[in-house]
PDB file of C-alpha atoms in Angstrom:
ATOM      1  CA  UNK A  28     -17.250  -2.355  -5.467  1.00 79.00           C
ATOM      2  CA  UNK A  29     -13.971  -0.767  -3.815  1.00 88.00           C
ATOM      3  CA  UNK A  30     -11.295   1.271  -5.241  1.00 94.00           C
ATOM      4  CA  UNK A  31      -8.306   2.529  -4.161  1.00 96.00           C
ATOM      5  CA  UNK A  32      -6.467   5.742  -5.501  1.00 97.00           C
ATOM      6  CA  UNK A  33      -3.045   6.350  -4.674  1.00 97.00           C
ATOM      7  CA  UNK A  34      -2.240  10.050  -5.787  1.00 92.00           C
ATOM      8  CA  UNK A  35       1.215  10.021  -6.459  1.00 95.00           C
ATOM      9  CA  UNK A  36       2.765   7.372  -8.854  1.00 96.00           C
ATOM     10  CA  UNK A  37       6.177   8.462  -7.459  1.00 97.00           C
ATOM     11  CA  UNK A  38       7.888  10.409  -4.743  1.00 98.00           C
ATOM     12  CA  UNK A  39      11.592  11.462  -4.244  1.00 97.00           C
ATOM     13  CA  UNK A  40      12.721  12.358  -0.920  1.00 97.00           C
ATOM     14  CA  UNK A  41      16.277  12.788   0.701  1.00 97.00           C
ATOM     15  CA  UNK A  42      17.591  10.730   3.130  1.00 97.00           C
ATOM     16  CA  UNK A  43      16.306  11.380   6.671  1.00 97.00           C
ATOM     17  CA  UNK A  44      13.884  13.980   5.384  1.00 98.00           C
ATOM     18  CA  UNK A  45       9.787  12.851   6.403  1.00 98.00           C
ATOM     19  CA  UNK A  46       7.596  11.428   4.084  1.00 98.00           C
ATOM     20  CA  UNK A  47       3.786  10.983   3.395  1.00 98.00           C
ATOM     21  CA  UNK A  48       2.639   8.811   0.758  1.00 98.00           C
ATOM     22  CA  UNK A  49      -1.229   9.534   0.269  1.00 98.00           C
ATOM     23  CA  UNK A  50      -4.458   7.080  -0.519  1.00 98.00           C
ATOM     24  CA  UNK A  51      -7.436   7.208  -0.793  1.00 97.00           C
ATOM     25  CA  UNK A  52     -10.422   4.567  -1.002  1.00 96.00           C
ATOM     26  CA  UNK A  53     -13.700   4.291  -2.101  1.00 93.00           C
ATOM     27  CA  UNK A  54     -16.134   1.696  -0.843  1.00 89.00           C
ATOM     28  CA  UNK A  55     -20.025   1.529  -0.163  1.00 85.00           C
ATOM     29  CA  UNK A  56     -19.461  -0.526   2.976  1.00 85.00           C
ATOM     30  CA  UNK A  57     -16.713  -0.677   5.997  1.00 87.00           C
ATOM     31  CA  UNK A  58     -13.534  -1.731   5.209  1.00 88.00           C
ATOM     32  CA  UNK A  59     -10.195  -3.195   6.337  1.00 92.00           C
ATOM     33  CA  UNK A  60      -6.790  -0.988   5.336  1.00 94.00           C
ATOM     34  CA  UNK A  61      -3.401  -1.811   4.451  1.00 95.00           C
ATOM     35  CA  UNK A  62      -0.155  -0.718   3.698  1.00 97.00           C
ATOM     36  CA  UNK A  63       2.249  -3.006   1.977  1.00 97.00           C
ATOM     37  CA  UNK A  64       5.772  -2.578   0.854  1.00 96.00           C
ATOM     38  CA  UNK A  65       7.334  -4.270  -2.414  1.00 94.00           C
ATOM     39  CA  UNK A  66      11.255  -4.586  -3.541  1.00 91.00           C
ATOM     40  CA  UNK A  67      12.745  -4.861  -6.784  1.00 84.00           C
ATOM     41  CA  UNK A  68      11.499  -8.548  -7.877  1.00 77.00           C
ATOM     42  CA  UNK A  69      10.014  -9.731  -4.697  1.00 82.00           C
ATOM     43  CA  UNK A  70       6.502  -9.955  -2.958  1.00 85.00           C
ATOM     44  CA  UNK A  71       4.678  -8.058  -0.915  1.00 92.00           C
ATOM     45  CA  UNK A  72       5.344  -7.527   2.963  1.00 94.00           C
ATOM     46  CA  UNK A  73       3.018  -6.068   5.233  1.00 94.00           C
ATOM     47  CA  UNK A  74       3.698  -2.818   6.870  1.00 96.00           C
ATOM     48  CA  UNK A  75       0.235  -2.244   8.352  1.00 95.00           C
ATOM     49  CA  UNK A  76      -3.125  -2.430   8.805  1.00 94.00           C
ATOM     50  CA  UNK A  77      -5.995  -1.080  10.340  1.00 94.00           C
ATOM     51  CA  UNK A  78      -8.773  -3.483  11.426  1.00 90.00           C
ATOM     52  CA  UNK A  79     -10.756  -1.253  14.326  1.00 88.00           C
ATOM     53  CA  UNK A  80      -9.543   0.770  17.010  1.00 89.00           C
ATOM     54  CA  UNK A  81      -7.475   3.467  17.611  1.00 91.00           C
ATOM     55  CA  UNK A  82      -6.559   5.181  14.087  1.00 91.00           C
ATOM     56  CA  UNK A  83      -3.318   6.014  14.048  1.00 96.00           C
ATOM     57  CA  UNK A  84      -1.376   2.506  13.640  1.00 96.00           C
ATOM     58  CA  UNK A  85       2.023   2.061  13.697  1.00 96.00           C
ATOM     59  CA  UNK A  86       3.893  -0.402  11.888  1.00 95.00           C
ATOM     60  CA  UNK A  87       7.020  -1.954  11.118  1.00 94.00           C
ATOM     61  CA  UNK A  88      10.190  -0.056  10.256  1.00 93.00           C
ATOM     62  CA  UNK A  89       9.199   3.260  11.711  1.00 96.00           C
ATOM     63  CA  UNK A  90       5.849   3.701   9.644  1.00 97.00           C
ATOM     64  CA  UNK A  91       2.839   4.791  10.940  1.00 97.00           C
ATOM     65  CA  UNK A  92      -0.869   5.537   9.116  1.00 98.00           C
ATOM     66  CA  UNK A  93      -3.743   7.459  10.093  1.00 96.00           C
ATOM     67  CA  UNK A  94      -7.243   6.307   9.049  1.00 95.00           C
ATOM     68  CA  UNK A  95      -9.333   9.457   8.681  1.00 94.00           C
ATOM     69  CA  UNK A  96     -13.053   7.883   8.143  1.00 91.00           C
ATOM     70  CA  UNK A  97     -14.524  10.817   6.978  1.00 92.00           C
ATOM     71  CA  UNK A  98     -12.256  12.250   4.258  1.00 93.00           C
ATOM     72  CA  UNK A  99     -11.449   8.131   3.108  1.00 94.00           C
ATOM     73  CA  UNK A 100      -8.208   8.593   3.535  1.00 96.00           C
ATOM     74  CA  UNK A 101      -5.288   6.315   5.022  1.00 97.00           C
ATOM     75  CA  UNK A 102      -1.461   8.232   4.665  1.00 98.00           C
ATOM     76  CA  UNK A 103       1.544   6.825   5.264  1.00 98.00           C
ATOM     77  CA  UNK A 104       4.093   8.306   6.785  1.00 98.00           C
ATOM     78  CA  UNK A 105       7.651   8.334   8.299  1.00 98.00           C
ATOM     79  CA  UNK A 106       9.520  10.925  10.160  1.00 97.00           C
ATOM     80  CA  UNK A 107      12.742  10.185   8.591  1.00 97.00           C
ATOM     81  CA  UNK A 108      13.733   7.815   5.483  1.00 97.00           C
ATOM     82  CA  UNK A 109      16.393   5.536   5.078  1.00 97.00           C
ATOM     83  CA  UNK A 110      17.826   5.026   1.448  1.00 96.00           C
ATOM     84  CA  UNK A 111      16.857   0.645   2.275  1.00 94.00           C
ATOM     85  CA  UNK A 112      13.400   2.181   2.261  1.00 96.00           C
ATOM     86  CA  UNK A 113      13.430   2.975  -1.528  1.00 96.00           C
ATOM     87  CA  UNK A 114      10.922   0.508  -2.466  1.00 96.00           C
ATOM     88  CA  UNK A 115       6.984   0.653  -3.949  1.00 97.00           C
ATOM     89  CA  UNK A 116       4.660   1.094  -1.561  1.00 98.00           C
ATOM     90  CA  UNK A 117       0.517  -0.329  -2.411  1.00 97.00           C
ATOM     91  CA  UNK A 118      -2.161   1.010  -0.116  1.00 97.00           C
ATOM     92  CA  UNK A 119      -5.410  -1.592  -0.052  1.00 96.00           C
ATOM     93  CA  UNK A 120      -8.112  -2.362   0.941  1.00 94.00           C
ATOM     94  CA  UNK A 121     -10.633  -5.282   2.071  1.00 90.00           C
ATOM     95  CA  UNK A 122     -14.395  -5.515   2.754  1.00 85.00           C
ATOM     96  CA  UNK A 123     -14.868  -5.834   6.750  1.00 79.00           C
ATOM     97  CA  UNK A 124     -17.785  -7.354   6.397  1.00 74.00           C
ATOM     98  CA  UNK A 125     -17.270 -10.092   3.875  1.00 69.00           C
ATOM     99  CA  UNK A 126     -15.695 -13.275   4.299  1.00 71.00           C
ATOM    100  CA  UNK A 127     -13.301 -13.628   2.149  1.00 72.00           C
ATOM    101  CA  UNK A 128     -10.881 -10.751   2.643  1.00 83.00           C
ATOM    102  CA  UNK A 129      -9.619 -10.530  -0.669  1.00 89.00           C
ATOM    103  CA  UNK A 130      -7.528  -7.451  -1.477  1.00 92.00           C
ATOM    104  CA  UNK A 131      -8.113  -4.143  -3.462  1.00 94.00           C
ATOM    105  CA  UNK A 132      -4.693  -2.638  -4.297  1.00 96.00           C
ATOM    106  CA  UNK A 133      -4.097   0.605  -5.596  1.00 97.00           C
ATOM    107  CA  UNK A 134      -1.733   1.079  -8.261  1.00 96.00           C
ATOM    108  CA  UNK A 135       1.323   1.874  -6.226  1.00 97.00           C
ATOM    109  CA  UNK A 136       3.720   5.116  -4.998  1.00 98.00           C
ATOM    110  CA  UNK A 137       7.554   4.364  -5.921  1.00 97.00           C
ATOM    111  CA  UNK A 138       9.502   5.831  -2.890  1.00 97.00           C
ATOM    112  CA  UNK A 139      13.055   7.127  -3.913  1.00 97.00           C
ATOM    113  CA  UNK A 140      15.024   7.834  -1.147  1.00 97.00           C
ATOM    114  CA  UNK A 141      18.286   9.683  -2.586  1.00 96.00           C
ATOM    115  CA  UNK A 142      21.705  10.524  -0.521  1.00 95.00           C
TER     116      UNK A 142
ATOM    117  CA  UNK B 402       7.783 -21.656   8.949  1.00 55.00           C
ATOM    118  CA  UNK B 403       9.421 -20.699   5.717  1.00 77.00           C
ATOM    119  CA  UNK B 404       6.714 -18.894   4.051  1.00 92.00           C
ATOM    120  CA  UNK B 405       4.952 -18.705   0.910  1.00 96.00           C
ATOM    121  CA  UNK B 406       6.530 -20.583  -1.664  1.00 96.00           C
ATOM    122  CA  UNK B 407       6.088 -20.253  -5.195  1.00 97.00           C
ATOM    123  CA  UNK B 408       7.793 -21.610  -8.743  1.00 97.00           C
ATOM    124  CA  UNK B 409       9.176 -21.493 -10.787  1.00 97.00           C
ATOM    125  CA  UNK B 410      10.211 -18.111  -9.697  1.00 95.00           C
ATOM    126  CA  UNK B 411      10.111 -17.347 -13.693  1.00 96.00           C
ATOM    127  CA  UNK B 412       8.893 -18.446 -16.607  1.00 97.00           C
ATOM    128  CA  UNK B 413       9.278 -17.387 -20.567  1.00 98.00           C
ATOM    129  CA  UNK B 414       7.276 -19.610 -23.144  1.00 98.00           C
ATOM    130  CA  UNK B 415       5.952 -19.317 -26.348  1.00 98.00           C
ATOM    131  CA  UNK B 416       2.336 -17.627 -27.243  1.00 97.00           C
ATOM    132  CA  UNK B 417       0.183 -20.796 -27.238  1.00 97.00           C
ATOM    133  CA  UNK B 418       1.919 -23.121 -24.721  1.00 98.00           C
ATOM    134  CA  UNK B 419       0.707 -24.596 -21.471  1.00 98.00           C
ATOM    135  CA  UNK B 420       2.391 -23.108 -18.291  1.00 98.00           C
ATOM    136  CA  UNK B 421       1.488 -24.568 -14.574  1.00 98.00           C
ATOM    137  CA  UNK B 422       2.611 -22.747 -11.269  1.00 97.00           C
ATOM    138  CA  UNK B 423       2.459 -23.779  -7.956  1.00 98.00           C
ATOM    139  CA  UNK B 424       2.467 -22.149  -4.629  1.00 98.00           C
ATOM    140  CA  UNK B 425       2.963 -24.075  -1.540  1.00 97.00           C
ATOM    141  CA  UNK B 426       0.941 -21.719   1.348  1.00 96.00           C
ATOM    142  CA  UNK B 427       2.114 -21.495   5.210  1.00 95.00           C
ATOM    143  CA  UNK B 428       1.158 -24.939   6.542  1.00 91.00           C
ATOM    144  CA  UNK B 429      -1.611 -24.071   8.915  1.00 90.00           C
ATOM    145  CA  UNK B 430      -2.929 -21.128   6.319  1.00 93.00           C
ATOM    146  CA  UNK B 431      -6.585 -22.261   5.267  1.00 92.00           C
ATOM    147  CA  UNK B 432      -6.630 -19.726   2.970  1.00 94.00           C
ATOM    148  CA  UNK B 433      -4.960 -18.818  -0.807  1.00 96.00           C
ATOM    149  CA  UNK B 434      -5.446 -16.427  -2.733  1.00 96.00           C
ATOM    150  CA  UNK B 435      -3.436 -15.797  -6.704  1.00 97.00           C
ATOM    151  CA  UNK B 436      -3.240 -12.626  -8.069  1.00 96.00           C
ATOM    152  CA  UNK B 437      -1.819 -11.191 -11.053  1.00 96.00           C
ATOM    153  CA  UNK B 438       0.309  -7.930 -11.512  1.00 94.00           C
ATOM    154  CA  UNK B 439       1.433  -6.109 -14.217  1.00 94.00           C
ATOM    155  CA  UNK B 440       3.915  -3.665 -15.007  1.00 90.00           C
ATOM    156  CA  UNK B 441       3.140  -0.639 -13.223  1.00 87.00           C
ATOM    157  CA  UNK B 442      -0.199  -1.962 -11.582  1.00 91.00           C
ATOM    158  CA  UNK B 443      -0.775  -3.419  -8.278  1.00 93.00           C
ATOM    159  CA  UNK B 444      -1.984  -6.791  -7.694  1.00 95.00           C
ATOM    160  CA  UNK B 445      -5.206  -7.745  -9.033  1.00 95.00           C
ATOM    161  CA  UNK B 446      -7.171 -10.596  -7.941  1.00 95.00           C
ATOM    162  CA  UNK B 447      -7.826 -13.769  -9.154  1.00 96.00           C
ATOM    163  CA  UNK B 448      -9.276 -16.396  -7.172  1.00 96.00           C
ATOM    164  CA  UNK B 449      -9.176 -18.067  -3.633  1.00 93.00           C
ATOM    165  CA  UNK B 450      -9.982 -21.114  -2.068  1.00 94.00           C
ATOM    166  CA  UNK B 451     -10.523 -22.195   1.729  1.00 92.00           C
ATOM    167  CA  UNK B 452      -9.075 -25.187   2.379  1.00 92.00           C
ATOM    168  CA  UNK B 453      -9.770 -27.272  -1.193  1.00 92.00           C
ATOM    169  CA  UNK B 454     -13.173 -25.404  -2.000  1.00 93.00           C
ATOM    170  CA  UNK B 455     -12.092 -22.573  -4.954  1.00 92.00           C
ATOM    171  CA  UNK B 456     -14.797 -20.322  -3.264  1.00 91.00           C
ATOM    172  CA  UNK B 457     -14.845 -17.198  -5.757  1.00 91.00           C
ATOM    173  CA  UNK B 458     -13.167 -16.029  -9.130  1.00 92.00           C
ATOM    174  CA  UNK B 459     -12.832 -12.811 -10.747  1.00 91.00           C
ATOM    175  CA  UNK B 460     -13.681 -12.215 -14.120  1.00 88.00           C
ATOM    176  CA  UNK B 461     -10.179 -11.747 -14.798  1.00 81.00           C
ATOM    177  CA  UNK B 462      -9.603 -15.355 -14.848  1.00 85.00           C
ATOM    178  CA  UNK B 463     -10.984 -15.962 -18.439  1.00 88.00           C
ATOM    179  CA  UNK B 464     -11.547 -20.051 -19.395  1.00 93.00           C
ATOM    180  CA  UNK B 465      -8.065 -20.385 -20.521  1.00 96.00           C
ATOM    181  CA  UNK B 466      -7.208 -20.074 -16.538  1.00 96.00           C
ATOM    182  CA  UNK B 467      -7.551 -23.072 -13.867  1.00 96.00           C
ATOM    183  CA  UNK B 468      -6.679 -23.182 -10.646  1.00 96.00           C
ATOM    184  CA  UNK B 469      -7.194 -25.626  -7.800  1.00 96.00           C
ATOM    185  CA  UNK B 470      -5.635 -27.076  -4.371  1.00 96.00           C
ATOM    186  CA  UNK B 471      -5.861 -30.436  -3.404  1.00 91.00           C
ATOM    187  CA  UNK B 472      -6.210 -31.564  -0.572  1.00 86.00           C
ATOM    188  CA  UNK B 473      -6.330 -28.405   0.660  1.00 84.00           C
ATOM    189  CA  UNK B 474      -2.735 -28.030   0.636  1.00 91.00           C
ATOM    190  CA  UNK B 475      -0.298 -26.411  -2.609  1.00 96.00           C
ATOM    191  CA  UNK B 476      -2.108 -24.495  -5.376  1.00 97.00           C
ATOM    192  CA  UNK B 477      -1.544 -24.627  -8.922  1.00 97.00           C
ATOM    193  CA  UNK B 478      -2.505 -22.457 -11.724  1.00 97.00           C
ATOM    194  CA  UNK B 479      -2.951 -23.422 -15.374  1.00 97.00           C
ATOM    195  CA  UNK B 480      -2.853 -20.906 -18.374  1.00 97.00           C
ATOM    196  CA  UNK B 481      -3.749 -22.841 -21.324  1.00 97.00           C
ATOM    197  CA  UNK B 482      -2.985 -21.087 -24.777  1.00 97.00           C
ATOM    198  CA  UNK B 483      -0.923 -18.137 -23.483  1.00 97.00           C
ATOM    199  CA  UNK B 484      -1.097 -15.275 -25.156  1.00 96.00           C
ATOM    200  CA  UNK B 485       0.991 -11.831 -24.960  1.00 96.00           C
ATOM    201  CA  UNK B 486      -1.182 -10.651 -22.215  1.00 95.00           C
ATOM    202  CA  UNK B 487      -0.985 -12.929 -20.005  1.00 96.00           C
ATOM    203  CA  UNK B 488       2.817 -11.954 -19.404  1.00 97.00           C
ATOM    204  CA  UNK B 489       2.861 -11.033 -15.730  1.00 96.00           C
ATOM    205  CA  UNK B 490       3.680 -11.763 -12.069  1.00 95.00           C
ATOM    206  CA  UNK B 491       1.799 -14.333 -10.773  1.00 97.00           C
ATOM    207  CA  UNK B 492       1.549 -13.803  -6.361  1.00 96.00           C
ATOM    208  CA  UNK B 493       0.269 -16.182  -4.093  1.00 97.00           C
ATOM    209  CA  UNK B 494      -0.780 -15.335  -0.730  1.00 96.00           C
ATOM    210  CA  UNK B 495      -2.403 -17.143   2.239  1.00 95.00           C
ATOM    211  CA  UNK B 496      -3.658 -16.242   5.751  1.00 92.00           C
ATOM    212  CA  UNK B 497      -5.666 -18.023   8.738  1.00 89.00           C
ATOM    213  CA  UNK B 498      -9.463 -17.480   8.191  1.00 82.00           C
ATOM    214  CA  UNK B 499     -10.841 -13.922   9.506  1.00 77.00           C
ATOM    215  CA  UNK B 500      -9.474 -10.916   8.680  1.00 75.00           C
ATOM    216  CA  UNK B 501      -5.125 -11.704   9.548  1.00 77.00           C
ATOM    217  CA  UNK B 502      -2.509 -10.515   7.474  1.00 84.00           C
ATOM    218  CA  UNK B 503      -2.076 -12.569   3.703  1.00 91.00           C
ATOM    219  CA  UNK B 504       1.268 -13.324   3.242  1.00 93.00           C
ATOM    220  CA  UNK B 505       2.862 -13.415  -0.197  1.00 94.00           C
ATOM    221  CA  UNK B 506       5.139 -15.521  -2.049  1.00 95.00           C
ATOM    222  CA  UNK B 507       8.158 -13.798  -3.994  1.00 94.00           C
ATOM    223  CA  UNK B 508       6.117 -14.666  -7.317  1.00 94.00           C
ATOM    224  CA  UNK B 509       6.324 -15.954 -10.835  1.00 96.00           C
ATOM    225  CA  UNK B 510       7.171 -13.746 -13.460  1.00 95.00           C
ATOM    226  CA  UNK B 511       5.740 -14.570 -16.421  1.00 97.00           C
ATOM    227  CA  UNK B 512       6.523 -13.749 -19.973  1.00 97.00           C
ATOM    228  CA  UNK B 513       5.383 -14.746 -23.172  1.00 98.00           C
ATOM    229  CA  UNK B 514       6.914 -14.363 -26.440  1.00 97.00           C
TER     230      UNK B 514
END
């Protein structure tokens, strides 16, 4: 089984200031990470991911996320918010060695970006 | 392309009703996947098929849930008897086969009164 812990339920930030939004995963076998972003009443959109490779992966609208194997960790960060990036953010998680690829969220970090 | 598709984008019936929603995938996407989210949650999952074949289902999806995709094409998903609980958002997603990005529908938000 997989899990996926997300420590903050919510983080305020200023505008332009950097951000990390933290998570952490648990899983007895290799896995695929992901970062996804969600607006008010909408789905998700993919920010990220990490499949193999280098681990630092950047990703659409300035984000970035470094997979650190050994602590089972996989932050996001930016180096300067935007108040259009006030959103909830779900890290998750697939098995890498399964074949169906279906996703372990966890319970989500609301970004507030104020003025 | 014009993505994942999925209606009614909400839906409010009464405990005990029927309710069917459908989600019309990326054409060439062999795979769906449903999942449910509730307030303050993230997405939980459901079921999937490839192509038509419904090839696993979590124990989420009690008997009162059906889901299928003919042809290999749309989904639908059936919640017979609804009941308080089941007041959620319903996501679709699909992707090629391997390990690609799922995309995901806009949803259907479900409540039940």
């Amino acid at each position: 089984a997989q899990s996926v812990t997300q420590l903050d339920s919510q983080v305020p930030v200023f505008e332009e200031a950097p951000v990390e939004l933290r998570c952490n995963y648990s899983s007895s076998v290799s896995v695929y990470l992901f970062w996804y972003v969600q607006y008010p009443n909408q789905g998700l959109q993919l920010l990220l991911k990490y499949l193999s490779g280098s681990t630092l992966v950047k990703g659409i609208n300035g984000f970035e996320a470094e997979f650190n194997k050994s602590q089972t960790s996989f932050h996001l960060r930016k180096p300067s918010v935007h108040i259009s990036d006030t959103a909830e953010y779900f890290c998750a998680v697939s098995n890498s060695g399964g074949s169906n690829y279906k996703l372990t969220f966890g319970k989500g970090t609301l970004l507030t970006v104020n003025p | 392309d014009t993505g994942v598709s999925q209606n009614p984008r909400h839906k409010i019936t009464k405990r005990g009703q029927n309710v069917t929603f459908r989600c019309d995938p990326i054409s060439e996407h062999n795979r769906l996947y449903w999942y449910r989210q509730t307030l303050g949650q993230g997405p939980e999952f459901l079921t999937y098929f490839q192509n038509e074949a419904q090839l696993e289902k979590s124990r989420l999806l009690s008997d009162r849930f059906s889901a299928e995709r003919p042809k290999g094409s749309f989904s639908t998903l059936e919640i017979q008897r609804t009941e308080q609980g089941d007041s959620a958002m319903y996501l679709c997603a699909s992707s090629l086969l391997g390990p690609r990005e799922a995309f995901f529908g806009q949803g259907t938000r479900l409540t039940v009164v």
